[in-house]
PDB file of C-alpha atoms in Angstrom:
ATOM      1  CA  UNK O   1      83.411  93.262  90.528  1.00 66.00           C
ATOM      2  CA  UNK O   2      84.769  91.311  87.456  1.00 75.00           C
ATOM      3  CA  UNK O   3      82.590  91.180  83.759  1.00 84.00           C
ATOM      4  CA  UNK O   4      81.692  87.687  84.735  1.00 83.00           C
ATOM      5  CA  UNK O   5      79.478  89.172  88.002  1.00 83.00           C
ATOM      6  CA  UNK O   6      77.608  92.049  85.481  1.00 88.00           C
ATOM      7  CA  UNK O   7      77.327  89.158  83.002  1.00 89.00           C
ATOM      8  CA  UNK O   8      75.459  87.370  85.511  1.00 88.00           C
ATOM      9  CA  UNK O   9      73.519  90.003  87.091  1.00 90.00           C
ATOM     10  CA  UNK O  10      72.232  90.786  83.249  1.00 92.00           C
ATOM     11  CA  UNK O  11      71.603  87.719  82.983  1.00 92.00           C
ATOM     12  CA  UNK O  12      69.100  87.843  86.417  1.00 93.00           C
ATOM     13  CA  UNK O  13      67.676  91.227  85.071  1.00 94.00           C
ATOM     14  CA  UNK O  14      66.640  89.299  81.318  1.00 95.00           C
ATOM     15  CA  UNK O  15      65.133  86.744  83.455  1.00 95.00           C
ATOM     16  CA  UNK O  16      62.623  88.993  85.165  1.00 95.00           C
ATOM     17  CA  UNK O  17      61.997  90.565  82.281  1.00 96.00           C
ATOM     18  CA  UNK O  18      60.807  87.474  80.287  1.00 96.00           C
ATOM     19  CA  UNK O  19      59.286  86.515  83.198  1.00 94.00           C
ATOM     20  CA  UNK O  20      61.612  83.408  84.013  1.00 94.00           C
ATOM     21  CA  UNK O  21      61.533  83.848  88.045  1.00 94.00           C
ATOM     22  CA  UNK O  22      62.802  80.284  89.201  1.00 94.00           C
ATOM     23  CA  UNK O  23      65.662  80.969  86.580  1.00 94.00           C
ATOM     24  CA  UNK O  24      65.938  85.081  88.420  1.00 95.00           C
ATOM     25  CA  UNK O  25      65.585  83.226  91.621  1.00 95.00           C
ATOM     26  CA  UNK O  26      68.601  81.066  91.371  1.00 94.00           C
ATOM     27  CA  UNK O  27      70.509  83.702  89.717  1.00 94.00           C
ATOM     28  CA  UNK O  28      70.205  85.925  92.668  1.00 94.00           C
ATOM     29  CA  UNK O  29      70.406  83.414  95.349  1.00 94.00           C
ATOM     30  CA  UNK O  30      73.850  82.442  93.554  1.00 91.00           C
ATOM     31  CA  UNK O  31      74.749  86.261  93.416  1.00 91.00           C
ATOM     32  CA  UNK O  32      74.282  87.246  97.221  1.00 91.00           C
ATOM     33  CA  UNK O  33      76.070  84.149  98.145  1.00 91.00           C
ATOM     34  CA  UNK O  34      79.265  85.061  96.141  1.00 88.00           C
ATOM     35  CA  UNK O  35      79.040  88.281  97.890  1.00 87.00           C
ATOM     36  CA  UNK O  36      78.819  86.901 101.483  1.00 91.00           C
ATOM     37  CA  UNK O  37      82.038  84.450 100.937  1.00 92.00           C
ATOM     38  CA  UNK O  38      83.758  87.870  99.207  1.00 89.00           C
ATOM     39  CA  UNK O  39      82.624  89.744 102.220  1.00 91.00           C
ATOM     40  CA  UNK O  40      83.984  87.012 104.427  1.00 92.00           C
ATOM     41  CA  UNK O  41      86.960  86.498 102.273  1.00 91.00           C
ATOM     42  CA  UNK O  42      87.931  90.374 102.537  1.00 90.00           C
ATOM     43  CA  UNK O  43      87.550  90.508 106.324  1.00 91.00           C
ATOM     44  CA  UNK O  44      89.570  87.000 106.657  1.00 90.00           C
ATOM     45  CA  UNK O  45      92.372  88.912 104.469  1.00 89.00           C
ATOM     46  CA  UNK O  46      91.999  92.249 106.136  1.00 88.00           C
ATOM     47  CA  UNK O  47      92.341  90.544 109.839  1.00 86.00           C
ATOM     48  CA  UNK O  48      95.386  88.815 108.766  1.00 84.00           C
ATOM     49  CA  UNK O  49      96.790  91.999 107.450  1.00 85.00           C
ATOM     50  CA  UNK O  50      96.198  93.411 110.776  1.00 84.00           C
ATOM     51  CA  UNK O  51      98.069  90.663 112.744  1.00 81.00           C
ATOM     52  CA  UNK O  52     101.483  90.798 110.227  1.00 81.00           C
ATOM     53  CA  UNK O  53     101.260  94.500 110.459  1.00 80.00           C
ATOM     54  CA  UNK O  54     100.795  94.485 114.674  1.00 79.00           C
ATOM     55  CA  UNK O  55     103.881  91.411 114.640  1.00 75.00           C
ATOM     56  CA  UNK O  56     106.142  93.813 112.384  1.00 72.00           C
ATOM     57  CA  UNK O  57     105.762  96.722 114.626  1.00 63.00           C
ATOM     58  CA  UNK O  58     109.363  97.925 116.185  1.00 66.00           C
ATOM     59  CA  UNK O  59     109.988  97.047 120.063  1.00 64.00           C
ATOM     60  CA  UNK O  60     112.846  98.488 120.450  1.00 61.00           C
ATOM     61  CA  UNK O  61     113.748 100.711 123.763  1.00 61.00           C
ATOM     62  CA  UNK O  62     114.494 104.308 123.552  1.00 62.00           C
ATOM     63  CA  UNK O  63     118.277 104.336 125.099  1.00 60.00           C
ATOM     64  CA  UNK O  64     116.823 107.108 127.004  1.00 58.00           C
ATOM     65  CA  UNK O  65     114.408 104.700 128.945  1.00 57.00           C
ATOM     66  CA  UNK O  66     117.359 102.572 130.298  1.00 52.00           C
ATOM     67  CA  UNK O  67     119.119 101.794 133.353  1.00 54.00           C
ATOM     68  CA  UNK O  68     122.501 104.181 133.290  1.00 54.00           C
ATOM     69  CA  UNK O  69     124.595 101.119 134.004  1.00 54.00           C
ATOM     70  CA  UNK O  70     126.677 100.647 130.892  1.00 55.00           C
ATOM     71  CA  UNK O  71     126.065  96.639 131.681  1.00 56.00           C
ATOM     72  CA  UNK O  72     121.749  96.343 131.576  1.00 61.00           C
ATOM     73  CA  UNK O  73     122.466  99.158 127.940  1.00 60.00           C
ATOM     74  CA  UNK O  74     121.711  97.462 124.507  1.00 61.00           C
ATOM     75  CA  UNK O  75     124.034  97.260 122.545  1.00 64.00           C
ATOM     76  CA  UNK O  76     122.581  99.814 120.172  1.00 64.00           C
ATOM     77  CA  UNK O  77     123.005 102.212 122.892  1.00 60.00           C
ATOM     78  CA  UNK O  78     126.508 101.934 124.065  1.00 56.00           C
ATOM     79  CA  UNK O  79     127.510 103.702 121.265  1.00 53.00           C
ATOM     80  CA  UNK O  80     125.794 106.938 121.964  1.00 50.00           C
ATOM     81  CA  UNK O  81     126.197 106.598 125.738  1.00 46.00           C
ATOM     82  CA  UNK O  82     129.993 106.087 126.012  1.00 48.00           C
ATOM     83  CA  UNK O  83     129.963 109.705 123.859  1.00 48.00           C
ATOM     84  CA  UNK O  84     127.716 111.478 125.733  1.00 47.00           C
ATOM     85  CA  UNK O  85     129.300 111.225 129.094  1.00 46.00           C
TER      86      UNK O  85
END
């Protein structure tokens, strides 16, 4: 939370205090709506995090996990295969 959010929420305490409640009433209504849309803004961001993360993920296959045929290899592979044998 930013000074602008405490400023308000002292601003909803020295309401009750003086005994302004439609003024605390507003104030507070105004208060847990910024918090849903921040709630809803962090899991919007958070989600979308998630799906760059899941799209960046390698999917490459372990040269291992191949047909032997030098043809079907990646080229990545043929490299390490033409040594090996």
């Amino acid at each position: 939370m930013g000074p602008i959010e405490y400023m308000i929420e002292a601003a909803a305490i020295i309401s009750a205090i003086i005994g302004h409640w439609d003024d605390f009433i507003i104030i507070m209504l105004l208060l847990i709506f910024n918090v849903t849309i921040d709630l809803w803004q962090s899991q919007k961001a958070s989600s979308a995090l998630a799906a760059l993360k899941k799209g960046m993920a390698p999917k490459l296959t372990p040269c291992g996990m191949v047909s032997t045929k030098r043809s079907t290899l990646p080229p990545w592979c043929l490299a390490t295969s033409s040594r090996s044998g």
